[in-house]
Short mmCIF file of C-alpha atoms and ligand atoms in Angstrom, two decimals:
data_model
loop_
_atom_site.label_atom_id
_atom_site.label_comp_id
_atom_site.label_asym_id
_atom_site.label_seq_id
_atom_site.Cartn_x
_atom_site.Cartn_y
_atom_site.Cartn_z
CA MET A 26 -9.40 10.11 -7.33
CA ARG A 27 -12.02 7.55 -6.62
CA ILE A 28 -10.03 4.50 -5.30
CA SER A 29 -10.78 1.37 -4.40
CA VAL A 30 -8.74 -1.13 -2.27
CA ILE A 31 -9.21 -5.02 -1.71
CA GLY A 32 -7.81 -6.39 1.13
CA THR A 33 -7.66 -4.88 4.47
CA GLY A 34 -4.47 -6.56 5.66
CA TYR A 35 -1.48 -4.52 6.88
CA VAL A 36 -1.02 -3.32 3.42
CA GLY A 37 -3.99 -2.66 2.33
CA LEU A 38 -5.43 -1.06 5.15
CA VAL A 39 -2.57 1.24 5.49
CA THR A 40 -2.98 1.84 1.96
CA GLY A 41 -6.36 2.70 2.08
CA ALA A 42 -6.54 4.86 4.98
CA CYS A 43 -3.26 7.07 4.11
CA LEU A 44 -4.76 7.71 0.27
CA ALA A 45 -7.95 8.96 1.82
CA GLU A 46 -5.78 11.04 4.20
CA ILE A 47 -4.15 12.48 1.09
CA GLY A 48 -7.46 13.31 -0.41
CA HIS A 49 -8.76 10.78 -2.28
CA GLN A 50 -12.24 9.00 -2.06
CA VAL A 51 -11.43 5.57 -0.37
CA MET A 52 -13.50 2.42 -0.57
CA CYS A 53 -11.97 -0.70 1.05
CA THR A 54 -13.11 -4.43 0.87
CA ASP A 55 -11.95 -8.03 2.48
CA SER A 56 -13.17 -11.19 1.88
CA ASP A 57 -13.19 -11.51 5.78
CA ALA A 58 -16.68 -9.77 6.39
CA SER A 59 -15.87 -9.84 10.21
CA LYS A 60 -12.94 -7.44 9.62
CA ILE A 61 -15.52 -5.19 7.69
CA LYS A 62 -17.82 -4.87 10.69
CA THR A 63 -15.16 -4.43 12.91
CA LEU A 64 -13.83 -1.36 10.63
CA GLU A 65 -17.55 -0.07 10.07
CA SER A 66 -17.86 0.09 13.78
CA GLY A 67 -14.66 2.15 14.38
CA GLY A 68 -12.59 -0.78 15.16
CA VAL A 69 -9.14 -1.32 13.77
CA PRO A 70 -8.35 -4.89 13.63
CA ILE A 71 -4.67 -4.62 13.61
CA TYR A 72 -1.92 -2.38 15.73
CA GLU A 73 -0.04 0.06 13.65
CA PRO A 74 1.45 3.48 15.35
CA GLY A 75 -0.69 6.43 13.97
CA LEU A 76 -3.17 3.93 11.82
CA ASP A 77 -6.22 4.20 14.23
CA LYS A 78 -6.23 8.27 14.27
CA VAL A 79 -5.52 8.53 10.46
CA ILE A 80 -8.52 6.13 9.81
CA ALA A 81 -11.09 7.84 12.14
CA LYS A 82 -10.03 11.47 10.45
CA ALA A 83 -10.52 9.66 6.98
CA ARG A 84 -13.62 8.67 7.85
CA LYS A 85 -15.25 11.77 9.74
CA GLU A 86 -14.25 13.72 6.80
CA GLY A 87 -16.31 11.20 4.65
CA ARG A 88 -13.21 9.93 2.45
CA LEU A 89 -13.04 6.42 3.57
CA SER A 90 -15.59 3.86 3.87
CA PHE A 91 -15.70 -0.03 4.03
CA CYS A 92 -18.05 -2.24 2.05
CA ALA A 93 -18.56 -5.74 2.38
CA ASN A 94 -20.12 -6.15 -1.16
CA PRO A 95 -17.03 -6.52 -3.81
CA ALA A 96 -19.11 -5.54 -6.84
CA ASP A 97 -19.90 -2.14 -5.09
CA VAL A 98 -16.24 -1.75 -4.63
CA VAL A 99 -15.54 -2.48 -7.86
CA ASP A 100 -17.77 -0.13 -9.13
CA ALA A 101 -16.88 2.72 -6.63
CA GLY A 102 -12.92 3.04 -7.99
CA ASP A 103 -11.23 4.17 -11.03
CA ALA A 104 -8.25 2.83 -9.52
CA ILE A 105 -8.37 -0.11 -7.80
CA PHE A 106 -5.29 -1.64 -5.58
CA ILE A 107 -5.27 -5.38 -4.97
CA CYS A 108 -3.71 -5.81 -1.49
CA VAL A 109 -4.54 -9.48 -1.02
CA GLY A 110 -2.19 -11.85 0.81
CA THR A 111 0.32 -14.07 -1.46
CA PRO A 112 0.77 -16.59 1.56
CA PRO A 113 3.47 -19.42 0.91
CA LEU A 114 2.50 -22.92 -0.50
CA PRO A 115 4.34 -26.09 1.10
CA ASN A 116 6.83 -25.88 -1.69
CA GLY A 117 7.77 -22.01 -1.13
CA ASP A 118 6.19 -20.79 -3.90
CA ALA A 119 3.58 -17.54 -3.44
CA ASP A 120 0.10 -18.79 -3.51
CA LEU A 121 -1.67 -16.64 -6.13
CA SER A 122 -5.13 -17.85 -5.66
CA ALA A 123 -6.49 -14.83 -4.08
CA ILE A 124 -5.13 -12.35 -6.67
CA ASP A 125 -6.92 -14.81 -9.47
CA HIS A 126 -9.92 -14.41 -7.52
CA VAL A 127 -10.05 -10.70 -7.59
CA ALA A 128 -8.93 -10.60 -11.35
CA ARG A 129 -11.86 -12.51 -12.03
CA MET A 130 -14.05 -10.41 -9.68
CA ILE A 131 -12.98 -7.22 -11.14
CA ALA A 132 -13.07 -8.50 -14.87
CA SER A 133 -16.67 -9.48 -14.23
CA GLU A 134 -17.66 -6.49 -12.24
CA ALA A 135 -16.06 -3.71 -14.07
CA THR A 136 -18.42 -1.56 -16.29
CA SER A 137 -16.20 1.10 -16.77
CA PRO A 138 -12.41 1.80 -17.32
CA LYS A 139 -10.33 0.58 -14.39
CA LEU A 140 -6.62 1.03 -13.47
CA VAL A 141 -5.84 -2.46 -11.71
CA ILE A 142 -3.00 -1.63 -9.40
CA GLU A 143 -0.94 -5.00 -8.19
CA LYS A 144 0.38 -3.95 -5.01
CA SER A 145 0.67 -7.39 -2.94
CA THR A 146 3.98 -8.94 -3.36
CA VAL A 147 4.11 -11.31 -6.23
CA PRO A 148 6.83 -13.13 -8.30
CA ALA A 149 7.71 -11.35 -11.74
CA ARG A 150 5.16 -12.11 -14.61
CA THR A 151 2.17 -11.98 -12.30
CA GLY A 152 1.11 -8.56 -13.69
CA HIS A 153 0.89 -10.16 -17.52
CA GLU A 154 -1.02 -13.40 -16.14
CA LEU A 155 -3.14 -10.76 -14.35
CA LYS A 156 -3.71 -8.86 -17.27
CA ARG A 157 -4.69 -12.12 -19.22
CA ALA A 158 -6.97 -13.04 -16.49
CA LEU A 159 -8.51 -9.64 -16.97
CA SER A 160 -9.20 -9.96 -20.53
CA VAL A 161 -10.39 -13.16 -20.42
CA TYR A 162 -13.21 -12.67 -17.67
CA ALA A 163 -14.21 -9.15 -18.97
CA ARG A 164 -17.74 -8.54 -18.76
CA LYS A 165 -18.07 -5.99 -20.81
CA PRO A 166 -15.32 -6.02 -23.73
CA GLY A 167 -14.03 -3.12 -24.89
CA VAL A 168 -13.87 -1.83 -21.02
CA ALA A 169 -9.89 -0.73 -20.59
CA LEU A 170 -8.60 -2.92 -17.76
CA ARG A 171 -4.85 -1.29 -17.33
CA VAL A 172 -2.60 -3.38 -15.30
CA VAL A 173 0.14 -1.59 -13.06
CA SER A 174 2.95 -3.29 -10.45
CA ASN A 175 3.00 -0.74 -7.61
CA PRO A 176 4.88 -2.66 -4.94
CA GLU A 177 4.81 -1.65 -1.45
CA PHE A 178 8.01 -1.10 0.73
CA LEU A 179 6.06 -0.47 3.69
CA ARG A 180 7.62 -1.89 7.28
CA GLU A 181 5.20 -2.71 9.73
CA GLY A 182 5.54 -0.83 12.75
CA THR A 183 6.28 2.41 10.78
CA ALA A 184 3.82 1.69 7.83
CA VAL A 185 2.08 4.95 7.96
CA GLU A 186 4.88 7.03 7.97
CA ASP A 187 6.51 4.84 5.30
CA PHE A 188 3.52 5.61 3.17
CA LEU A 189 3.38 8.84 3.61
CA HIS A 190 7.31 9.82 3.54
CA PRO A 191 8.43 6.90 1.13
CA ASP A 192 11.82 7.08 -0.04
CA ARG A 193 10.58 5.56 -3.52
CA VAL A 194 7.56 5.04 -5.23
CA VAL A 195 7.90 2.73 -8.00
CA VAL A 196 5.51 2.10 -10.62
CA GLY A 197 5.49 -0.60 -13.65
CA VAL A 198 3.51 0.54 -16.12
CA GLU A 199 2.80 -0.47 -19.87
CA ASP A 200 1.70 3.14 -21.24
CA GLU A 201 1.65 6.72 -20.27
CA THR A 202 -2.05 7.00 -19.47
CA ALA A 203 -1.42 4.51 -16.53
CA GLU A 204 1.88 6.24 -15.37
CA ARG A 205 0.18 9.59 -15.56
CA GLN A 206 -3.32 8.15 -13.51
CA MET A 207 -0.51 6.70 -11.05
CA ARG A 208 1.42 9.97 -10.67
CA ASP A 209 -2.12 11.62 -9.91
CA ILE A 210 -2.63 9.31 -6.98
CA TYR A 211 0.76 9.95 -5.55
CA ARG A 212 0.94 13.66 -6.12
CA PRO A 213 0.40 14.90 -3.05
CA VAL A 214 2.93 12.61 -1.32
CA LEU A 215 5.33 13.66 -4.05
CA GLU A 216 4.90 16.91 -3.66
CA ARG A 217 4.35 16.78 -0.03
CA THR A 218 1.13 18.78 -0.42
CA PHE A 219 -0.79 17.15 2.38
CA ASN A 220 -0.73 17.69 6.38
CA CYS A 221 1.14 14.88 7.96
CA PRO A 222 -1.19 13.46 10.67
CA MET A 223 1.93 11.88 12.33
CA HIS A 224 3.59 15.50 13.45
CA SER A 225 5.76 14.06 15.71
CA PRO A 226 9.55 12.74 15.76
CA GLU A 227 8.97 10.01 14.21
CA CYS A 228 7.83 11.37 11.24
CA PRO A 229 10.90 12.51 9.21
CA LYS A 230 10.82 15.12 6.63
CA GLY A 231 13.54 13.77 4.80
CA PRO A 232 14.43 14.08 1.09
CA ALA A 233 11.47 13.86 -1.15
CA ALA A 234 10.47 10.68 -2.54
CA GLN A 235 12.19 9.23 -5.93
CA TRP A 236 9.70 8.33 -8.91
CA LEU A 237 10.61 5.73 -10.35
CA VAL A 238 8.93 4.07 -13.69
CA THR A 239 9.58 0.96 -14.48
CA THR A 240 8.00 -2.21 -16.78
CA ILE A 241 5.86 -4.21 -15.06
CA ASN A 242 8.18 -7.11 -14.86
CA SER A 243 11.31 -4.97 -13.18
CA ALA A 244 8.71 -3.41 -10.66
CA GLU A 245 7.71 -7.13 -9.58
CA LEU A 246 11.50 -7.90 -9.50
CA ILE A 247 12.62 -5.04 -7.59
CA LYS A 248 10.22 -5.64 -4.30
CA HIS A 249 11.27 -9.42 -4.28
CA ALA A 250 15.12 -8.48 -4.84
CA SER A 251 14.77 -5.89 -2.21
CA ASN A 252 13.16 -7.78 0.45
CA SER A 253 15.84 -10.70 -0.44
CA PHE A 254 18.71 -8.43 -0.26
CA LEU A 255 17.49 -7.21 3.34
CA ALA A 256 17.50 -10.91 4.23
CA LEU A 257 20.80 -11.85 3.00
CA LYS A 258 21.93 -8.62 4.88
CA VAL A 259 20.61 -9.99 8.38
CA SER A 260 21.70 -13.69 7.85
CA TYR A 261 25.20 -11.98 6.87
CA ALA A 262 25.49 -10.29 10.07
CA ASN A 263 24.45 -13.30 12.34
CA ILE A 264 26.97 -15.60 10.83
CA VAL A 265 29.43 -12.95 11.65
CA ALA A 266 28.22 -12.78 14.95
CA ASP A 267 28.65 -16.13 15.20
CA LEU A 268 32.46 -15.45 13.85
CA ALA A 269 32.97 -12.89 16.57
CA GLU A 270 31.93 -14.88 19.38
CA LYS A 271 34.94 -17.79 18.49
CA LEU A 272 37.21 -15.10 17.60
CA ASP A 273 36.55 -12.62 21.09
CA ALA A 274 35.42 -9.98 19.03
CA ASP A 275 32.31 -7.74 19.41
CA ILE A 276 29.75 -7.73 16.52
CA GLY A 277 28.20 -4.21 17.85
CA GLU A 278 31.60 -2.79 17.21
CA VAL A 279 31.97 -5.02 13.67
CA THR A 280 28.67 -3.77 12.22
CA ARG A 281 28.60 -0.43 13.48
CA ALA A 282 32.07 0.34 11.74
CA MET A 283 30.98 -1.94 8.69
CA GLY A 284 27.60 0.09 8.59
CA MET A 285 29.81 3.50 8.29
CA ASP A 286 30.63 2.61 4.92
CA PRO A 287 28.09 4.27 2.38
CA ARG A 288 28.17 1.22 0.24
CA ILE A 289 27.10 -1.12 3.00
CA GLY A 290 24.79 1.07 5.10
CA PRO A 291 24.42 0.90 8.97
CA SER A 292 20.48 -0.84 8.62
CA PHE A 293 19.77 -4.60 8.98
CA LEU A 294 22.87 -5.66 10.52
CA ASN A 295 21.90 -6.49 13.64
CA ALA A 296 22.60 -9.82 14.71
CA GLY A 297 20.39 -12.07 17.04
CA LEU A 298 17.49 -14.09 16.30
CA GLY A 299 16.92 -13.39 12.76
CA PHE A 300 14.33 -12.44 10.46
CA GLY A 301 10.68 -13.01 10.66
CA GLY A 302 7.03 -11.60 10.06
CA PHE A 303 4.71 -12.38 6.94
CA CYS A 304 7.34 -10.69 4.43
CA LEU A 305 11.14 -11.52 4.41
CA PRO A 306 10.75 -15.38 5.01
CA LYS A 307 7.97 -16.29 2.48
CA ASP A 308 9.47 -13.42 -0.21
CA LEU A 309 12.64 -15.11 -0.06
CA GLN A 310 11.64 -18.66 -0.57
CA ALA A 311 9.29 -17.40 -3.33
CA PHE A 312 12.18 -15.54 -5.14
CA VAL A 313 13.85 -18.84 -4.87
CA ARG A 314 11.33 -20.72 -6.45
CA LEU A 315 11.17 -18.03 -9.11
CA ALA A 316 14.79 -18.66 -9.71
CA GLU A 317 14.76 -22.18 -10.22
CA ARG A 318 11.71 -22.07 -12.58
CA CYS A 319 14.09 -19.88 -14.60
CA GLY A 320 17.06 -22.03 -14.33
CA VAL A 321 18.90 -19.62 -12.22
CA ASP A 322 21.26 -20.67 -9.25
CA PHE A 323 20.35 -18.53 -6.26
CA SER A 324 21.52 -20.90 -3.44
CA MET A 325 22.93 -17.79 -1.56
CA LEU A 326 19.38 -17.13 -0.63
CA GLN A 327 18.76 -20.64 0.46
CA ALA A 328 22.03 -20.32 2.36
CA ALA A 329 20.64 -17.31 4.00
CA GLU A 330 17.40 -18.83 4.71
CA LYS A 331 19.13 -22.05 6.49
CA ILE A 332 21.12 -19.34 8.53
CA ASN A 333 17.95 -17.66 10.00
CA LYS A 334 16.27 -21.20 10.70
CA GLN A 335 19.58 -21.87 12.81
CA ARG A 336 19.19 -19.03 14.81
CA ILE A 337 16.55 -20.25 17.20
CA ASP A 338 18.82 -23.79 17.72
CA ARG A 339 21.81 -21.66 18.46
CA PHE A 340 19.87 -19.83 21.10
CA VAL A 341 18.03 -22.56 22.41
CA GLY A 342 21.68 -23.73 22.83
CA LYS A 343 22.78 -21.09 24.58
CA ILE A 344 19.87 -21.47 27.16
CA ARG A 345 20.60 -25.21 27.78
CA GLU A 346 23.97 -24.23 28.30
CA ALA A 347 23.50 -21.36 30.89
CA LEU A 348 20.37 -23.62 32.61
CA TRP A 349 21.82 -26.69 32.18
CA VAL A 350 18.63 -28.50 32.74
CA VAL A 351 15.61 -26.91 31.12
CA ARG A 352 12.98 -29.22 31.82
CA GLY A 353 10.44 -28.14 34.62
CA LYS A 354 11.88 -24.32 34.89
CA PRO A 355 10.09 -21.45 35.10
CA LEU A 356 11.51 -18.91 32.04
CA ALA A 357 10.28 -15.65 31.38
CA VAL A 358 10.06 -14.23 27.53
CA LEU A 359 9.85 -10.88 26.66
CA GLY A 360 8.25 -10.02 23.30
CA LEU A 361 6.05 -12.04 20.82
CA ALA A 362 5.67 -9.85 17.78
CA PHE A 363 8.13 -10.39 15.18
CA LYS A 364 9.66 -7.23 15.42
CA PRO A 365 8.63 -4.29 17.71
CA ASN A 366 5.71 -1.72 17.18
CA THR A 367 3.55 -4.39 16.01
CA ASP A 368 1.06 -7.01 16.99
CA ASP A 369 1.97 -9.35 14.30
CA VAL A 370 3.21 -12.66 15.01
CA ARG A 371 2.95 -14.45 11.91
CA PHE A 372 6.56 -16.37 11.66
CA ALA A 373 7.86 -14.70 14.38
CA PRO A 374 11.00 -16.00 15.81
CA ALA A 375 9.59 -15.73 19.61
CA ILE A 376 7.10 -18.10 18.90
CA ASP A 377 9.21 -20.59 17.24
CA LEU A 378 11.25 -20.00 20.29
CA ILE A 379 8.77 -20.27 22.91
CA ASN A 380 7.25 -23.62 21.35
CA ARG A 381 10.82 -25.28 21.39
CA LEU A 382 11.06 -24.35 25.12
CA VAL A 383 8.03 -26.12 25.98
CA GLU A 384 8.98 -28.82 23.64
CA GLU A 385 11.95 -29.10 26.00
CA GLY A 386 9.65 -28.81 29.20
CA ALA A 387 10.26 -25.20 30.05
CA ARG A 388 7.28 -23.38 31.96
CA VAL A 389 7.29 -20.09 29.77
CA ARG A 390 5.12 -16.93 31.07
CA ALA A 391 5.54 -14.36 28.28
CA TYR A 392 4.70 -10.68 28.01
CA ASP A 393 4.37 -8.78 24.71
CA PRO A 394 3.20 -4.84 24.78
CA GLN A 395 0.86 -5.60 21.83
CA ALA A 396 0.85 -9.18 20.69
CA MET A 397 -0.73 -10.86 23.39
CA ASP A 398 -3.77 -11.63 21.81
CA LYS A 399 -2.63 -12.64 18.69
CA ALA A 400 -0.11 -14.77 20.40
CA ARG A 401 -2.79 -16.30 22.73
CA SER A 402 -5.28 -17.41 19.49
CA ILE A 403 -2.08 -19.46 18.35
CA MET A 404 -0.13 -20.42 21.28
CA PRO A 405 -2.84 -21.05 24.07
CA GLY A 406 -0.60 -23.33 26.15
CA ILE A 407 1.61 -20.97 27.76
CA GLU A 408 0.87 -18.49 30.32
CA TYR A 409 0.61 -14.52 29.67
CA ALA A 410 1.79 -11.81 32.22
CA GLU A 411 0.49 -8.53 33.05
CA SER A 412 3.84 -6.76 32.31
CA ALA A 413 7.51 -7.48 32.08
CA TYR A 414 7.89 -7.40 35.93
CA ASP A 415 5.16 -10.08 36.39
CA ALA A 416 6.80 -11.98 33.95
CA ALA A 417 9.79 -11.83 35.57
CA LYS A 418 8.59 -13.34 38.95
CA GLY A 419 10.01 -16.22 40.07
CA CYS A 420 12.00 -16.84 36.65
CA GLU A 421 15.17 -18.96 36.32
CA ALA A 422 15.96 -16.85 33.33
CA LEU A 423 14.56 -14.11 31.42
CA ILE A 424 14.56 -14.22 27.81
CA ILE A 425 14.14 -11.16 25.13
CA ALA A 426 13.00 -12.21 22.01
CA THR A 427 11.49 -9.11 20.28
CA GLU A 428 13.63 -5.96 20.48
CA TRP A 429 10.76 -3.41 21.92
CA PRO A 430 12.43 -0.15 22.94
CA GLU A 431 10.78 0.24 25.80
CA PHE A 432 12.16 -3.16 27.16
CA ARG A 433 15.42 -1.38 27.17
CA SER A 434 14.36 1.32 29.78
CA LEU A 435 12.66 -0.94 32.05
CA ASP A 436 13.77 -1.06 35.62
CA TRP A 437 16.04 -3.70 35.73
CA GLU A 438 16.98 -3.84 39.19
CA ARG A 439 13.43 -4.52 40.28
CA ILE A 440 13.48 -7.33 37.50
CA ARG A 441 16.36 -8.59 38.99
CA ALA A 442 15.23 -8.52 42.29
CA ARG A 443 11.80 -10.70 41.25
CA MET A 444 13.83 -13.08 39.43
CA ALA A 445 14.68 -16.76 41.03
CA ARG A 446 18.13 -16.48 39.28
CA PRO A 447 19.77 -13.49 37.67
CA LEU A 448 19.89 -14.96 34.46
CA LEU A 449 19.35 -12.94 31.17
CA LEU A 450 19.44 -14.42 27.65
CA ASP A 451 19.08 -11.26 25.28
CA GLY A 452 18.26 -12.85 21.76
CA ARG A 453 18.36 -9.05 20.02
CA ASN A 454 21.25 -7.66 21.55
CA LEU A 455 19.05 -5.33 22.94
CA LEU A 456 20.78 -4.50 26.13
CA SER A 457 24.38 -3.67 27.14
CA PRO A 458 26.46 -6.38 28.59
CA ALA A 459 28.31 -3.97 30.87
CA GLU A 460 25.45 -2.58 32.15
CA MET A 461 23.69 -5.52 32.76
CA ARG A 462 26.39 -7.28 34.75
CA ALA A 463 27.05 -3.81 36.69
CA LEU A 464 23.07 -4.43 37.90
CA GLY A 465 24.47 -8.02 38.94
CA PHE A 466 23.23 -10.08 35.66
CA GLU A 467 24.53 -13.04 34.19
CA TYR A 468 24.19 -12.05 30.91
CA ARG A 469 24.49 -13.86 27.33
CA SER A 470 23.33 -12.32 24.04
CA PHE A 471 24.65 -13.02 20.26
CA GLY A 472 27.98 -12.34 18.84
CA ARG A 473 29.60 -10.79 22.40
CA PRO A 474 31.84 -13.27 23.87
CA ASP A 475 33.11 -10.60 26.16
CA ALA A 476 30.56 -10.68 28.26
CA VAL A 477 30.33 -14.68 28.47
CA ALA A 478 34.09 -14.31 29.20
CA GLU A 479 33.84 -11.94 32.10
CA ILE A 480 31.05 -14.21 33.39
CA GLN A 481 33.04 -17.28 33.56
CA ASN A 482 36.11 -15.38 35.13
CA ALA A 483 33.76 -13.97 37.80
C1 LIG B 24 9.76 -5.75 5.38
C2 LIG B 24 10.42 -5.15 4.47
O1 LIG B 24 11.39 -4.08 5.40
C3 LIG B 24 9.90 -3.92 3.75
O2 LIG B 24 10.20 -2.78 2.95
C4 LIG B 24 8.47 -4.45 2.90
O3 LIG B 24 7.62 -3.90 2.41
C5 LIG B 24 7.68 -5.47 3.81
O4 LIG B 24 8.90 -6.51 4.00
C6 LIG B 24 6.53 -6.17 3.09
O5 LIG B 24 7.23 -6.95 1.80
O6 LIG B 24 5.71 -6.02 2.70
P1 LIG B 24 8.86 -5.67 7.81
O7 LIG B 24 8.19 -7.68 7.54
O8 LIG B 24 7.47 -5.07 8.54
O9 LIG B 24 8.98 -5.23 6.55
O10 LIG B 24 9.69 -6.06 8.65
P2 LIG B 24 11.44 -5.57 8.40
O11 LIG B 24 11.40 -4.44 9.48
O12 LIG B 24 12.00 -5.64 7.11
O13 LIG B 24 12.01 -6.63 9.65
C7 LIG B 24 11.95 -8.08 9.17
C8 LIG B 24 12.62 -9.14 10.49
O14 LIG B 24 14.18 -8.87 10.48
C9 LIG B 24 12.04 -8.56 11.39
O15 LIG B 24 11.99 -10.00 12.32
C10 LIG B 24 13.32 -7.66 12.40
O16 LIG B 24 13.54 -8.24 13.74
C11 LIG B 24 14.40 -8.69 11.58
N1 LIG B 24 15.87 -8.09 11.44
C12 LIG B 24 15.42 -6.79 10.93
C13 LIG B 24 16.71 -8.43 12.07
O17 LIG B 24 16.92 -9.31 12.93
N2 LIG B 24 18.19 -7.63 12.01
C14 LIG B 24 18.18 -6.49 11.31
O18 LIG B 24 19.29 -6.15 11.51
C15 LIG B 24 16.94 -5.91 10.86
#
């Protein structure tokens, strides 16, 4: 199929590249002309494992192109994916102005029937507004502009795999023609008739994807309800971790056993600095606002948000307690991205944490395997290290703020030898307290008071 993608952020670029990978003819655009320039010249403006390979292959085979002229892009696709940003407004609502702008553009440029697919995360009923906007601004009345909601469930860091091996594909449609067209788009994924470019252990061939056809309103609601539920799970684990600390229990043991219950499941129960990124925090807020507008009391979500915000306070409290005086001390921070395997620092707990430490007068030297450039642009005032070992040099404490798996396998003896004081504060419960103690560290984390108790007794 001929497909256009509007917006080349994390969602749009992965969607466009993967649609080309599975055999469609794809053209992508973005309002940021510099991004298109980078992409046209073979660069990839974001770090996402496997994405560069997929883009390069699809471009070479002539199925993926980038274009700064939106009119050409509207013309090039029979189906148009809207993947523009819906950032939070100061009141927590999603800012839908980019969607509105794109709707006008599609309506005024479309001269043939289009399937307009809403992929950006939006509050329920946006599809209806989109439909209205498309008909109000239509240049050529009578040209069918069908609206579909197709929420994305991609996780940054595994987005290519998630697209090619989804557990579900949800399509909110109003008629069978739209449903059929959506099925044609996803057929290679549903029937697995493409050669997976990942071919690696991270590319699971699990059960085939579920195909779920719903109304547009339900599809939109599914997305917000899913992300908010994940946020609830993380906050729940974090509060249980606080309780575990008070009760001399171990949160790792507690959540492991909880996760063995298939009704609960093991994921999203990792305690620590809490959730960040450009999806969970903003979607939670937007969902609260949606519920308020509908007159529905969803204060449990506000509680989850409050718990999440308090994670930084709690961790700063732990750091203060361990260091006694923070002012003037050199601290190493490992991890800047909001989670591993991405360079995305938007709403990253690590960034909030560093800002707090700097406010308290600490001298921070940070390291991240991928997110240093993005962090530098929003936080120029701190020092950036070449490696984790470089960051550790002369520091009074080393703080883990993002759970990059490679931090686990660092040579921790070498790290300790470089530190002025062997104090390790693990904001992601990445390491084993017993192992770190055996290596001579004073080690603190979340919800694992045994480690603290042993340090106190030592
Ligand atoms: C999230 C959803 O997981 C995707 O399904 C969805 O498509 C995406 O938002 C979106 O709306 O675009 P993502 O933002 O990439 O994906 O990140 P997650 O993997 O959900 O992690 C969010 C945050 O929660 C991270 O900061 C992570 O460190 C934190 N987290 C996650 C925890 O603190 N504990 C956990 O147990 C799990």
